[in-house]
Amino acid sequence: MPTYEGLRLKVLKYRRKAFAEWRKKQLTDTDFTIISNNCWGGMVYESYNLPKNSPTVGLFFMAEDYVKFVARLREYVEAELSFVQPEESRWKDAPQLAGDKRFGRYPIGVLSLGDEQVEIFFLHYHSEQEATEKWRRRCKRINWNRLLVKFNDQNGCTERDVRAFLQLPYKNKLFFTCKKWQGLDTGITVIPQLARKDFILASYEPFGASRHVNITRILNALEADGEQQKGEE
């Protein structure tokens, strides 16, 4: 039986595609990269009928790993991608995974930088080969000069993770949540939702112009990130 979240996502998929060309015409530049902790980036590209110029499409990270990933983004996308079996994942006992019947049915990637590593859960991929090919291809498409880095309060996100993310030196950052965080206001977009969850559901994250945030306006205003430009020199 379809879940509340599943039904919302199906309806929103039609809305994304139905008005995609109209949204695309509102963009001043269609070459940008969205780095996201979940499938949101892919949904945004679909909502503007654009190629997916990001490796973080159709997958998700646990919150702690995602913050590490974006903190050393260039190093991680240049690292070698390997894979582990579900029982080898260091997150296998996390309630977000242990309670999900899909866990174990998709590839789990690992990126390592010395003693530090992050795991990537390729939720919408059928094989390690597919995940590897698309990851490598999309890493090459990254536009380092027009980068939008997005995070939310899913997958074990803690206040420590939020604070660490908000302190990262990216000019273009978004953080979506469904609750207030004590002492944290700047850079946070609170989106009310009907579902009784302590984290924001994917179906509530905006993919275009909404009453909470205008994604089109944000994409049009993307600034070149100084930290990333230094890496190009």
PDB file of N, CA, C and O in Angstrom, residues 19-30 47-51 216 220:
ATOM      1  N   PHE A  19       5.815  21.529 -15.672  1.00  0.00           N
ATOM      2  CA  PHE A  19       6.179  22.945 -15.798  1.00  0.00           C
ATOM      3  C   PHE A  19       7.685  23.145 -15.959  1.00  0.00           C
ATOM      4  O   PHE A  19       8.191  24.248 -15.784  1.00  0.00           O
ATOM      5  N   ALA A  20       8.409  22.085 -16.318  1.00  0.00           N
ATOM      6  CA  ALA A  20       9.866  22.159 -16.381  1.00  0.00           C
ATOM      7  C   ALA A  20      10.360  23.169 -17.413  1.00  0.00           C
ATOM      8  O   ALA A  20      11.262  23.970 -17.132  1.00  0.00           O
ATOM      9  N   GLU A  21       9.798  23.157 -18.617  1.00  0.00           N
ATOM     10  CA  GLU A  21      10.264  24.068 -19.652  1.00  0.00           C
ATOM     11  C   GLU A  21       9.975  25.518 -19.288  1.00  0.00           C
ATOM     12  O   GLU A  21      10.767  26.411 -19.583  1.00  0.00           O
ATOM     13  N   TRP A  22       8.855  25.756 -18.637  1.00  0.00           N
ATOM     14  CA  TRP A  22       8.536  27.125 -18.199  1.00  0.00           C
ATOM     15  C   TRP A  22       9.553  27.591 -17.165  1.00  0.00           C
ATOM     16  O   TRP A  22      10.049  28.723 -17.237  1.00  0.00           O
ATOM     17  N   ARG A  23       9.870  26.721 -16.202  1.00  0.00           N
ATOM     18  CA  ARG A  23      10.861  27.088 -15.184  1.00  0.00           C
ATOM     19  C   ARG A  23      12.225  27.340 -15.827  1.00  0.00           C
ATOM     20  O   ARG A  23      12.937  28.258 -15.444  1.00  0.00           O
ATOM     21  N   LYS A  24      12.573  26.501 -16.788  1.00  0.00           N
ATOM     22  CA  LYS A  24      13.876  26.628 -17.453  1.00  0.00           C
ATOM     23  C   LYS A  24      14.034  28.006 -18.081  1.00  0.00           C
ATOM     24  O   LYS A  24      15.123  28.597 -18.052  1.00  0.00           O
ATOM     25  N   LYS A  25      12.973  28.535 -18.637  1.00  0.00           N
ATOM     26  CA  LYS A  25      13.027  29.851 -19.282  1.00  0.00           C
ATOM     27  C   LYS A  25      13.266  30.971 -18.282  1.00  0.00           C
ATOM     28  O   LYS A  25      13.668  32.070 -18.668  1.00  0.00           O
ATOM     29  N   GLN A  26      13.022  30.701 -17.010  1.00  0.00           N
ATOM     30  CA  GLN A  26      13.226  31.726 -15.979  1.00  0.00           C
ATOM     31  C   GLN A  26      14.687  31.804 -15.529  1.00  0.00           C
ATOM     32  O   GLN A  26      15.075  32.743 -14.827  1.00  0.00           O
ATOM     33  N   LEU A  27      15.510  30.819 -15.937  1.00  0.00           N
ATOM     34  CA  LEU A  27      16.911  30.800 -15.532  1.00  0.00           C
ATOM     35  C   LEU A  27      17.759  31.677 -16.440  1.00  0.00           C
ATOM     36  O   LEU A  27      17.608  31.656 -17.663  1.00  0.00           O
ATOM     37  N   THR A  28      18.677  32.394 -15.866  1.00  0.00           N
ATOM     38  CA  THR A  28      19.590  33.221 -16.644  1.00  0.00           C
ATOM     39  C   THR A  28      20.818  32.427 -17.091  1.00  0.00           C
ATOM     40  O   THR A  28      21.514  32.811 -18.026  1.00  0.00           O
ATOM     41  N   ASP A  29      21.108  31.314 -16.412  1.00  0.00           N
ATOM     42  CA  ASP A  29      22.246  30.457 -16.744  1.00  0.00           C
ATOM     43  C   ASP A  29      21.889  29.047 -16.301  1.00  0.00           C
ATOM     44  O   ASP A  29      21.540  28.824 -15.132  1.00  0.00           O
ATOM     45  N   THR A  30      21.965  28.101 -17.218  1.00  0.00           N
ATOM     46  CA  THR A  30      21.547  26.724 -16.897  1.00  0.00           C
ATOM     47  C   THR A  30      22.727  25.817 -16.518  1.00  0.00           C
ATOM     48  O   THR A  30      22.525  24.624 -16.301  1.00  0.00           O
ATOM     49  N   SER A  47      13.143  19.409 -12.509  1.00  0.00           N
ATOM     50  CA  SER A  47      12.109  20.446 -12.509  1.00  0.00           C
ATOM     51  C   SER A  47      12.425  21.578 -13.480  1.00  0.00           C
ATOM     52  O   SER A  47      11.552  22.396 -13.792  1.00  0.00           O
ATOM     53  N   TYR A  48      13.689  21.639 -13.976  1.00  0.00           N
ATOM     54  CA  TYR A  48      14.070  22.619 -14.994  1.00  0.00           C
ATOM     55  C   TYR A  48      14.444  21.934 -16.306  1.00  0.00           C
ATOM     56  O   TYR A  48      14.934  22.589 -17.230  1.00  0.00           O
ATOM     57  N   ASN A  49      14.227  20.633 -16.373  1.00  0.00           N
ATOM     58  CA  ASN A  49      14.551  19.851 -17.569  1.00  0.00           C
ATOM     59  C   ASN A  49      16.005  20.066 -17.993  1.00  0.00           C
ATOM     60  O   ASN A  49      16.296  20.394 -19.148  1.00  0.00           O
ATOM     61  N   LEU A  50      16.913  19.864 -17.049  1.00  0.00           N
ATOM     62  CA  LEU A  50      18.332  20.090 -17.286  1.00  0.00           C
ATOM     63  C   LEU A  50      19.144  18.813 -17.044  1.00  0.00           C
ATOM     64  O   LEU A  50      18.729  17.949 -16.272  1.00  0.00           O
ATOM     65  N   PRO A  51      20.315  18.710 -17.699  1.00  0.00           N
ATOM     66  CA  PRO A  51      21.209  17.573 -17.418  1.00  0.00           C
ATOM     67  C   PRO A  51      21.635  17.594 -15.949  1.00  0.00           C
ATOM     68  O   PRO A  51      21.747  18.663 -15.339  1.00  0.00           O
ATOM     69  N   THR A 216      14.450  29.215  -8.115  1.00  0.00           N
ATOM     70  CA  THR A 216      14.833  29.890  -9.357  1.00  0.00           C
ATOM     71  C   THR A 216      15.664  31.130  -9.061  1.00  0.00           C
ATOM     72  O   THR A 216      16.718  31.367  -9.665  1.00  0.00           O
ATOM     73  N   ASN A 220      19.644  31.776 -10.029  1.00  0.00           N
ATOM     74  CA  ASN A 220      20.035  32.935 -10.831  1.00  0.00           C
ATOM     75  C   ASN A 220      21.044  33.826 -10.111  1.00  0.00           C
ATOM     76  O   ASN A 220      21.776  34.586 -10.753  1.00  0.00           O
TER      77      ASN A 220
END
